[in-house]
PDB file of C-alpha atoms and ligand atoms in Angstrom:
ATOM      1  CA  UNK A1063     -13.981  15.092  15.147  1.00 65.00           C
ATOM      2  CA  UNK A1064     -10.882  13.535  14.483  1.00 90.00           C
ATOM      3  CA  UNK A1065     -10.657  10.841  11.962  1.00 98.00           C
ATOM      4  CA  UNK A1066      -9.862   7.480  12.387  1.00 98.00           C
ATOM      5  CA  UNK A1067      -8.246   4.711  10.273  1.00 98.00           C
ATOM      6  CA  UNK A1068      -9.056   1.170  10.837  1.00 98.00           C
ATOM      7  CA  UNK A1069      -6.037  -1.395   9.455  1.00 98.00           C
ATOM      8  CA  UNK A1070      -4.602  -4.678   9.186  1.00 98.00           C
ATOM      9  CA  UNK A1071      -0.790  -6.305  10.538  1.00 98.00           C
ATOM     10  CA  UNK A1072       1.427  -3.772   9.139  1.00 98.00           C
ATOM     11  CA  UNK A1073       3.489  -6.694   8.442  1.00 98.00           C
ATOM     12  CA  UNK A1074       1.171  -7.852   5.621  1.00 98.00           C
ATOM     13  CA  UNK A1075      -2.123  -5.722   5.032  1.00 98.00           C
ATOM     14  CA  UNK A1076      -0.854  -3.543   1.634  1.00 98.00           C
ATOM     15  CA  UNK A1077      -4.269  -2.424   1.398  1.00 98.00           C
ATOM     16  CA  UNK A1078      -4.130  -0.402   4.679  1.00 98.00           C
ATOM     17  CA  UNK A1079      -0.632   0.635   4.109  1.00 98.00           C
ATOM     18  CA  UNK A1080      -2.133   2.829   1.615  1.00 98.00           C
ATOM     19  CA  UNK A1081      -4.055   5.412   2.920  1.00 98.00           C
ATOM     20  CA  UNK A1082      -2.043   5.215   6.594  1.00 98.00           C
ATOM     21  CA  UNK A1083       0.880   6.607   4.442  1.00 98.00           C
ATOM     22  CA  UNK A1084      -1.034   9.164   2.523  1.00 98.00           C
ATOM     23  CA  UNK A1085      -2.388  10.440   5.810  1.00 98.00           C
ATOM     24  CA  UNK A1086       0.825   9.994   7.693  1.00 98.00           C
ATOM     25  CA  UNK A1087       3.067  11.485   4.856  1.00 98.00           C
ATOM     26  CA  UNK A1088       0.122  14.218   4.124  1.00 98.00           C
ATOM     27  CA  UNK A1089       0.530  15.630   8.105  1.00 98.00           C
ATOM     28  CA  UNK A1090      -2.908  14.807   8.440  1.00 98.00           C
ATOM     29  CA  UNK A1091      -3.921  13.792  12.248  1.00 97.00           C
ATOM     30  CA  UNK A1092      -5.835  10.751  12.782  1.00 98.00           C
ATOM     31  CA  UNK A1093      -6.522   8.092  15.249  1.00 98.00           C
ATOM     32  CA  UNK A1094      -5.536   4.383  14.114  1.00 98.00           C
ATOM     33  CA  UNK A1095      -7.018   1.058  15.261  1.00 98.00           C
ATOM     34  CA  UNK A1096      -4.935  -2.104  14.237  1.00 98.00           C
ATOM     35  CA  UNK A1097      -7.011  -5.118  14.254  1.00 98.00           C
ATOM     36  CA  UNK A1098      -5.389  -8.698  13.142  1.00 98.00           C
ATOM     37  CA  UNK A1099      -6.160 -10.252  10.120  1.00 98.00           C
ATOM     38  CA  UNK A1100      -7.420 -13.804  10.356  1.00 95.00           C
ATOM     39  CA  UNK A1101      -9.056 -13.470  13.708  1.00 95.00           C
ATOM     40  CA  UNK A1102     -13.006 -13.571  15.123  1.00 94.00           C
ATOM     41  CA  UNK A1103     -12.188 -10.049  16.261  1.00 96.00           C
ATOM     42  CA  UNK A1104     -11.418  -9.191  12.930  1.00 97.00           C
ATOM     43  CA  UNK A1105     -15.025 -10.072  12.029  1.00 96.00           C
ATOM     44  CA  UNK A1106     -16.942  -8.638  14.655  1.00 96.00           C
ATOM     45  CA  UNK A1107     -14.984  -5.322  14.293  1.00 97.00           C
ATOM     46  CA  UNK A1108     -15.508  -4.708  10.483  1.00 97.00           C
ATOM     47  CA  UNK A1109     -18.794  -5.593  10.099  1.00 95.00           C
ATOM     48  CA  UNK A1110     -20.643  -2.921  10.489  1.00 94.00           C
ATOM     49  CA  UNK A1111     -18.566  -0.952   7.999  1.00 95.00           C
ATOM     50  CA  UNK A1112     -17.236  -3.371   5.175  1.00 91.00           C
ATOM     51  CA  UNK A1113     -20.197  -5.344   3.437  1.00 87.00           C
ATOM     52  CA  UNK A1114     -16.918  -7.424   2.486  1.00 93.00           C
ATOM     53  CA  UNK A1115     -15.176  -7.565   6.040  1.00 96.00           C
ATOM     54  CA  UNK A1116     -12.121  -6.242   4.626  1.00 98.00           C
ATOM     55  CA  UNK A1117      -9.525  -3.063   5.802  1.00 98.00           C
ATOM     56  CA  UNK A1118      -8.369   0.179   5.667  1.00 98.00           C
ATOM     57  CA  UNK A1119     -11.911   1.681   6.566  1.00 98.00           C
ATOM     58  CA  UNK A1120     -11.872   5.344   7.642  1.00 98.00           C
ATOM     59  CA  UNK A1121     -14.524   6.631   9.810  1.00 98.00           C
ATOM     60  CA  UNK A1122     -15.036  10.537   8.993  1.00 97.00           C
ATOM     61  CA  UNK A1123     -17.748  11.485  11.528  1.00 96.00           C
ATOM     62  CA  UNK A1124     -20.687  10.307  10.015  1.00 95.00           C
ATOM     63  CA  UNK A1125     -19.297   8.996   7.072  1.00 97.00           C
ATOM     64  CA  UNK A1126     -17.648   5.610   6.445  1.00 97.00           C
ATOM     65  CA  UNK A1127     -14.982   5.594   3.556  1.00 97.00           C
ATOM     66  CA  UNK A1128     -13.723   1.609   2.536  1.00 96.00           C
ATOM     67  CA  UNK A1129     -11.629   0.489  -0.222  1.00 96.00           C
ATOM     68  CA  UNK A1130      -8.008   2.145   0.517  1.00 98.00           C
ATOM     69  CA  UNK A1131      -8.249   4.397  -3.134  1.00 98.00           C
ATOM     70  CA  UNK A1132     -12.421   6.009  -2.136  1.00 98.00           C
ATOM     71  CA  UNK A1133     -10.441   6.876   0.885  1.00 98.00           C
ATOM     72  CA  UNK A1134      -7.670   8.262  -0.710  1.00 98.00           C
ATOM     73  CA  UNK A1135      -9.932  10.466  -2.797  1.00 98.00           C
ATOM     74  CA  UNK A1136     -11.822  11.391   0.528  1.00 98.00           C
ATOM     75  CA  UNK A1137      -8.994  12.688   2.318  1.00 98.00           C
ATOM     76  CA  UNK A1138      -7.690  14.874  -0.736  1.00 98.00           C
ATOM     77  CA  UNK A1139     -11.284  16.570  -0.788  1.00 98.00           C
ATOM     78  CA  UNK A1140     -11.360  16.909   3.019  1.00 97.00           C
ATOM     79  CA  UNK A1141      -7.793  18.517   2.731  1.00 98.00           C
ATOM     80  CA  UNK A1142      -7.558  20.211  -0.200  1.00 97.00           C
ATOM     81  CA  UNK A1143      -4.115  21.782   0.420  1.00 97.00           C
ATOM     82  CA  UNK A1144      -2.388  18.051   1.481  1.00 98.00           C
ATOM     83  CA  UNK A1145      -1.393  17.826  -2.118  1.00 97.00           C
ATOM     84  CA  UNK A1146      -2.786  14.370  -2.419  1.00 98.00           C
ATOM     85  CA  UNK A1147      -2.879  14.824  -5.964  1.00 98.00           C
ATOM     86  CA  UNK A1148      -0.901  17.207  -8.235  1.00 98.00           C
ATOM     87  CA  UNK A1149      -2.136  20.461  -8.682  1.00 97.00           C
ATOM     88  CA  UNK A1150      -1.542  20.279 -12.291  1.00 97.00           C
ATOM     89  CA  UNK A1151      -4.294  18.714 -14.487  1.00 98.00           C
ATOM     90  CA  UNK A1152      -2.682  17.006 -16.517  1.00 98.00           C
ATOM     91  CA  UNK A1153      -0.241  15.294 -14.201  1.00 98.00           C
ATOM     92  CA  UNK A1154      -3.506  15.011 -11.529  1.00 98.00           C
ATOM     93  CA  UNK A1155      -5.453  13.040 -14.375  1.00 98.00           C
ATOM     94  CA  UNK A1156      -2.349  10.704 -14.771  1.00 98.00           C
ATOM     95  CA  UNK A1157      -1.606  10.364 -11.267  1.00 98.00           C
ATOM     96  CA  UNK A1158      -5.584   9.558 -10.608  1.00 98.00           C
ATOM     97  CA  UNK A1159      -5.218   7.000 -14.049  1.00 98.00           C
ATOM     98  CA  UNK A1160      -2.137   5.137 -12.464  1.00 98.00           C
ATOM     99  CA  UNK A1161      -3.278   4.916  -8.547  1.00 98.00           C
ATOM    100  CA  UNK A1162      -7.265   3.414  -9.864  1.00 98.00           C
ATOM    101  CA  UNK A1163      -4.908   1.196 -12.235  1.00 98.00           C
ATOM    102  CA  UNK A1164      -3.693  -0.051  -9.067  1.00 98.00           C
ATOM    103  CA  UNK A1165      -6.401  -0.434  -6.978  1.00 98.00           C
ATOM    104  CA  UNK A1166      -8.116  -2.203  -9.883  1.00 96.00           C
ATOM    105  CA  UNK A1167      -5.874  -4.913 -10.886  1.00 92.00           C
ATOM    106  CA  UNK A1168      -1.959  -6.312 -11.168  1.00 98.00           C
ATOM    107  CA  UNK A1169      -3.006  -9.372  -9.397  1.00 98.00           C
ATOM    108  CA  UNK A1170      -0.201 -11.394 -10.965  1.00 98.00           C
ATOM    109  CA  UNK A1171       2.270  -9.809  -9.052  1.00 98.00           C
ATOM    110  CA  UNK A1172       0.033  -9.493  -5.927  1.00 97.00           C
ATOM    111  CA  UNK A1173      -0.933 -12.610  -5.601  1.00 97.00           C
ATOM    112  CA  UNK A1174       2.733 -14.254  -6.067  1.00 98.00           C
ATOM    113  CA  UNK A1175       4.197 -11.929  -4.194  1.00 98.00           C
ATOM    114  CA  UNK A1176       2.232 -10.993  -1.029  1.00 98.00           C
ATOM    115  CA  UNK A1177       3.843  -8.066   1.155  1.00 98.00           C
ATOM    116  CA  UNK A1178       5.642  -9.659   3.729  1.00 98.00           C
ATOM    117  CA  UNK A1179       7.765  -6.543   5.298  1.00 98.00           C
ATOM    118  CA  UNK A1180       9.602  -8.805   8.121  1.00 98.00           C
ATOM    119  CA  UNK A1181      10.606 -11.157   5.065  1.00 98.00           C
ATOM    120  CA  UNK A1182      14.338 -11.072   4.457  1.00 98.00           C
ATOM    121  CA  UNK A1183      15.065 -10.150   0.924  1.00 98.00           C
ATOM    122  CA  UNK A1184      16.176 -12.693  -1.702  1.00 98.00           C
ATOM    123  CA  UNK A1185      15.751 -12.886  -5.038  1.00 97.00           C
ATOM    124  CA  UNK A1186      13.010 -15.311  -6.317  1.00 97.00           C
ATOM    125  CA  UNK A1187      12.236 -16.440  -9.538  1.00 97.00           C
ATOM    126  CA  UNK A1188       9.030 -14.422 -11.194  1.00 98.00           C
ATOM    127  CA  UNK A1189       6.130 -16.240 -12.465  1.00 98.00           C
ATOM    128  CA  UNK A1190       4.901 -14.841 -16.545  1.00 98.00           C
ATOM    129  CA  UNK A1191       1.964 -13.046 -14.982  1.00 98.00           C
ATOM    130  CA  UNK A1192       3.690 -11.199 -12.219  1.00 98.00           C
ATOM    131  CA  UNK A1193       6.842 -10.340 -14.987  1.00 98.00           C
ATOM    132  CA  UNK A1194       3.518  -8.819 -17.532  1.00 98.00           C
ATOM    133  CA  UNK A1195       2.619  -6.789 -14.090  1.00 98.00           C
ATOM    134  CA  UNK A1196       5.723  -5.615 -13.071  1.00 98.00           C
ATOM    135  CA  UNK A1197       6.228  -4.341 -16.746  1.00 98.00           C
ATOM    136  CA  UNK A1198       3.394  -2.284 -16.923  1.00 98.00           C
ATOM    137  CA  UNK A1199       3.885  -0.859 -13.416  1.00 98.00           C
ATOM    138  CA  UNK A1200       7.593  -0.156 -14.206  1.00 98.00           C
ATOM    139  CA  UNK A1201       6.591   1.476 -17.525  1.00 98.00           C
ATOM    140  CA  UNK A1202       3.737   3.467 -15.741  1.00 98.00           C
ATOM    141  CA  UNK A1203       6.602   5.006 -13.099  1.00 98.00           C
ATOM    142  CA  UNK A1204       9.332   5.631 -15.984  1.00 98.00           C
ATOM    143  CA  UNK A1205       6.577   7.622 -17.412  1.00 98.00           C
ATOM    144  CA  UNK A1206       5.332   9.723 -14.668  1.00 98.00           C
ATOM    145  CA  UNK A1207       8.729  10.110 -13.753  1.00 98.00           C
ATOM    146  CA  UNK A1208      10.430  11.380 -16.802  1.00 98.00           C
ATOM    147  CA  UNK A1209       7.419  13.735 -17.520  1.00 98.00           C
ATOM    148  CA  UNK A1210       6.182  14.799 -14.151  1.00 98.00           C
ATOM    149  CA  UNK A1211       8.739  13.833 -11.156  1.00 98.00           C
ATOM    150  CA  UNK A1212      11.130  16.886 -11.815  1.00 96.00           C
ATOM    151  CA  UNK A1213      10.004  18.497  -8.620  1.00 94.00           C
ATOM    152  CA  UNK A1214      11.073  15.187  -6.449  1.00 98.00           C
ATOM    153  CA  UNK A1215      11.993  11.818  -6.268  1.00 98.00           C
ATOM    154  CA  UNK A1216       7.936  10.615  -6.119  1.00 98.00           C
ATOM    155  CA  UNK A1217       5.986   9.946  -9.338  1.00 98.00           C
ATOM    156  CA  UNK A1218       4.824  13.036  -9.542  1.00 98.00           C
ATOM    157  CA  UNK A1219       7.813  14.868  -7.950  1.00 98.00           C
ATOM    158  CA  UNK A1220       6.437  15.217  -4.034  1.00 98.00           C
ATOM    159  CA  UNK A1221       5.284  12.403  -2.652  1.00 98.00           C
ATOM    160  CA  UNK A1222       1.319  11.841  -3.016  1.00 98.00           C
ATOM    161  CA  UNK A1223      -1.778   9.500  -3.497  1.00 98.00           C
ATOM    162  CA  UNK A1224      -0.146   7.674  -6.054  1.00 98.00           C
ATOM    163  CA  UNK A1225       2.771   6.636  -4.829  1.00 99.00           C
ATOM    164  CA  UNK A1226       0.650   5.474  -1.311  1.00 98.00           C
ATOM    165  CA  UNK A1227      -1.195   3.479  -3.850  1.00 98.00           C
ATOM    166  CA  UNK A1228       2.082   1.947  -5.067  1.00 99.00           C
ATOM    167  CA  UNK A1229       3.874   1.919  -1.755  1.00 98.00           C
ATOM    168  CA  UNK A1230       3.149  -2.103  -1.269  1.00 98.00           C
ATOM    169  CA  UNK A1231       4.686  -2.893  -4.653  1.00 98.00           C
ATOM    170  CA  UNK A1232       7.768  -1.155  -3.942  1.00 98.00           C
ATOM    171  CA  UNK A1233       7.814  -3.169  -0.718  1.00 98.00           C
ATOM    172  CA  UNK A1234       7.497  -6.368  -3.164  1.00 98.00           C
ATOM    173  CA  UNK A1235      10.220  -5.514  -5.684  1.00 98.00           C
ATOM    174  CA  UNK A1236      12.384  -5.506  -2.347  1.00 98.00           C
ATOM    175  CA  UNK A1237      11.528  -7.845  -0.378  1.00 98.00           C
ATOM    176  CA  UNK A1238      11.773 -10.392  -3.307  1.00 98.00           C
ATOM    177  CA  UNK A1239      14.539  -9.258  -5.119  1.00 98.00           C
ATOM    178  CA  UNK A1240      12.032  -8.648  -8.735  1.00 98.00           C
ATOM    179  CA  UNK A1241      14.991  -7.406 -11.283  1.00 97.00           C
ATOM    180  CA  UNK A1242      13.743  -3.318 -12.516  1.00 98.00           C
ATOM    181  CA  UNK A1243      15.469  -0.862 -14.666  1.00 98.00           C
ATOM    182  CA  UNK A1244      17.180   2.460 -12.582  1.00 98.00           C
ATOM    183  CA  UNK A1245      14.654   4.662 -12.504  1.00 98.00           C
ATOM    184  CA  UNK A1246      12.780   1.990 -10.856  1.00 98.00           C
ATOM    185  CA  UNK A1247      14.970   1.067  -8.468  1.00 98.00           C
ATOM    186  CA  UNK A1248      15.592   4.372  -7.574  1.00 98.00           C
ATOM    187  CA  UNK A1249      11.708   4.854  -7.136  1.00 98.00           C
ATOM    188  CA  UNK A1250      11.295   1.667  -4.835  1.00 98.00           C
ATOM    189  CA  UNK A1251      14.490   3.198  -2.913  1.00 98.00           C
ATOM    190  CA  UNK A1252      13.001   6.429  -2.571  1.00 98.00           C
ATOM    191  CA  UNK A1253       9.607   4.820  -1.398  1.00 98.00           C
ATOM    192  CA  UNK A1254      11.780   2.880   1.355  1.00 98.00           C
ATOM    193  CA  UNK A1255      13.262   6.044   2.271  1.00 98.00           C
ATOM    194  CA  UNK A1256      10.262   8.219   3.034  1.00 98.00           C
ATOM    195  CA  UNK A1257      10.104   9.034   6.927  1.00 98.00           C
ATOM    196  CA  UNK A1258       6.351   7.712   6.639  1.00 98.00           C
ATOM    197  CA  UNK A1259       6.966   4.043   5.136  1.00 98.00           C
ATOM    198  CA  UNK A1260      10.063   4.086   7.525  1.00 98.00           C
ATOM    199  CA  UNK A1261       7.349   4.114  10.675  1.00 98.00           C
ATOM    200  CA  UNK A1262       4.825   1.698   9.317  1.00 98.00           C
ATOM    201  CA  UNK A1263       7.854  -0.712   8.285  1.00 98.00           C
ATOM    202  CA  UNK A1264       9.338  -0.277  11.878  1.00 98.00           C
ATOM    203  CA  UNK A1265       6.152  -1.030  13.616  1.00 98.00           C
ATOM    204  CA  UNK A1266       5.355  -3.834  11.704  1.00 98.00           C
ATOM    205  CA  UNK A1267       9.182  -5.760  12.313  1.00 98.00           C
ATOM    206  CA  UNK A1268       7.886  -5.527  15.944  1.00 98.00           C
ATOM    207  CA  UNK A1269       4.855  -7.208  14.878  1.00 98.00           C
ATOM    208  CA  UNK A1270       4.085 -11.291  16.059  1.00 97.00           C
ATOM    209  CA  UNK A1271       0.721 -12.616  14.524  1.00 98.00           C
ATOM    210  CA  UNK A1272       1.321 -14.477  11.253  1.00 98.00           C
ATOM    211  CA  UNK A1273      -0.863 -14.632   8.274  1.00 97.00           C
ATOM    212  CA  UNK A1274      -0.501 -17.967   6.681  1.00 97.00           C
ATOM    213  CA  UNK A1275      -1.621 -17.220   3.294  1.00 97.00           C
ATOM    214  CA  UNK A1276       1.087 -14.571   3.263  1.00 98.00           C
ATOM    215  CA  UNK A1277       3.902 -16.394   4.263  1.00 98.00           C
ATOM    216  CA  UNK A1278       5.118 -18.268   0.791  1.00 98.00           C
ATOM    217  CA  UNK A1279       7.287 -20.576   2.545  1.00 97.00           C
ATOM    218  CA  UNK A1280       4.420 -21.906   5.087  1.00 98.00           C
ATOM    219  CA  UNK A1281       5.027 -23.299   7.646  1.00 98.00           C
ATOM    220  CA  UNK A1282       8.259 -22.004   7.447  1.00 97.00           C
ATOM    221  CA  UNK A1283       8.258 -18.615   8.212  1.00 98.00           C
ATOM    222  CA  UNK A1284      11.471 -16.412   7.544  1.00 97.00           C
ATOM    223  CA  UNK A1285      12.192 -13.436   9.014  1.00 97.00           C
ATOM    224  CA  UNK A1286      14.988 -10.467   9.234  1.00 92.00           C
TER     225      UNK A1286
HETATM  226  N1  GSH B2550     -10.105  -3.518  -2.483  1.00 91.15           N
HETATM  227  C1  GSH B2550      -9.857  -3.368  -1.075  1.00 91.15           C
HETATM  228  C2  GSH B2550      -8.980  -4.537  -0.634  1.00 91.15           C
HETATM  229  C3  GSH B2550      -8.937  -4.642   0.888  1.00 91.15           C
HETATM  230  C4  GSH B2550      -8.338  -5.962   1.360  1.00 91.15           C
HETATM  231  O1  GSH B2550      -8.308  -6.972   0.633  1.00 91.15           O
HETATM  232  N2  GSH B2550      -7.880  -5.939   2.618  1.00 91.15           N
HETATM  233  C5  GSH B2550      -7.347  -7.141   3.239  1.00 91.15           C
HETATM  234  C6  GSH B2550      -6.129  -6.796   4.088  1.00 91.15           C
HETATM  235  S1  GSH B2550      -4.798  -6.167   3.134  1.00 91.15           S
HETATM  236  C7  GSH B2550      -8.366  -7.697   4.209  1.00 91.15           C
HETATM  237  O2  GSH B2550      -9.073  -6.958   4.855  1.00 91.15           O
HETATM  238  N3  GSH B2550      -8.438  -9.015   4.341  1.00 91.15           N
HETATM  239  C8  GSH B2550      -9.298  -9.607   5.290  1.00 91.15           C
HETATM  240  C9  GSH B2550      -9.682 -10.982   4.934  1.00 91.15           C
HETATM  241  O3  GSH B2550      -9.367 -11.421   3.809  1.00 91.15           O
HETATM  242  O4  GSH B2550     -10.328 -11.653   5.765  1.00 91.15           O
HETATM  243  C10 GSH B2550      -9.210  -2.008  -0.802  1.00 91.15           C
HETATM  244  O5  GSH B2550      -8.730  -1.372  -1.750  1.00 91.15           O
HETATM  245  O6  GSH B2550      -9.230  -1.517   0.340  1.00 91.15           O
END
């Protein structure tokens, strides 16, 4: 049965962008349902699966995977040879440390800096939290890069869970102009560059229904 993903406006739900790239940059086929954010359809439609009405949700058959990194780690056991993760342990444990570090937290920088892909990018001044997030993050990838990304210009050399995790971030460092050493920039550039990201970003500039509480400029809303 083939799987499907249920998401958010690709203009502004991170979350989902998550495991839509790891499937879509994985190869793996699946069936995707977009349903807008901030709308009673919204409700009625992720009820039944998200005690906390929120997307990505994958539906697996029987089995109903929420919270975009438990469905990250269900499509790398359901496809073993995708090369979610690397195949080396020690990288794999990083990798695994870095994407739950993301899931779990770096709300300074999320919250100032909501993904916005339609935004046009200028730089903005960065709030003490969101600088504290963007330094660990940037550390995190200088890391994984110099000791594990020889194989590729991802994280972990080919592109992988990880760097779906951190997808939405990269989108933020762009869209909002956040200053980041070279091998950082070269990361968020590479992230841009993927043929995956490159679909989601194009379908979501076609993309109408605003979110207020993602626009930072509301009512204004700027776009490219
Ligand atoms: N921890 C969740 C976060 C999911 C989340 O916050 N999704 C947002 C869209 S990006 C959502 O569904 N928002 C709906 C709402 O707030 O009503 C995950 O990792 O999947």
């Amino acid at each position: 049965m083939a799987l499907k993903l249920i998401i958010g406006n690709k203009n502004y739900s991170s979350w989902s962008l998550r495991p839509w790239l790891a499937l879509t940059a994985a190869g793996i086929p699946f069936e995707e349902e977009l349903v807008l954010l901030d709308t009673p359809e919204f409700v009625e439609r992720v009820r039944p699966y998200s005690p906390t009405l929120r997307v990505p949700i994958l539906i697996d058959g029987d089995a109903v995977v929420w919270e975009s990194i438990a469905i990250i780690e269900h499509i790398a056991e359901r496809f073993p040879q995708a090369g979610i993760w690397p195949a080396d342990p020690v990288a794999r444990a990083r990798a695994r440390s870095q994407a739950t570090e993301m899931h779990g937290g770096f709300s300074g920088i999320r919250s100032a800096f909501p993904m916005n892909l339609w935004r046009p990018v200028a730089p903005h001044p960065v709030p003490e939290r969101a600088q504290r997030d963007l330094d660990a993050i940037t550390a995190g990838w200088r890391t994984a890069r110099e000791r594990f990304g020889a194989g590729g210009d991802f994280l972990f050399g080919a592109f992988g869970g990880v760097d779906a995790m951190y997808a939405p971030i990269a989108t933020r460092i762009r869209t909002y102009g956040l200053p980041v050493d070279p091998v950082s920039a070269a990361y968020v550039e590479a992230i841009h560059a993927h043929p995956a990201f490159r679909a989601w970003y194009d379908a979501a500039l076609q993309e109408t229904a605003l979110v207020a509480d993602d626009e930072i400029d509301w009512p204004v809303v700027k776009r490219i």
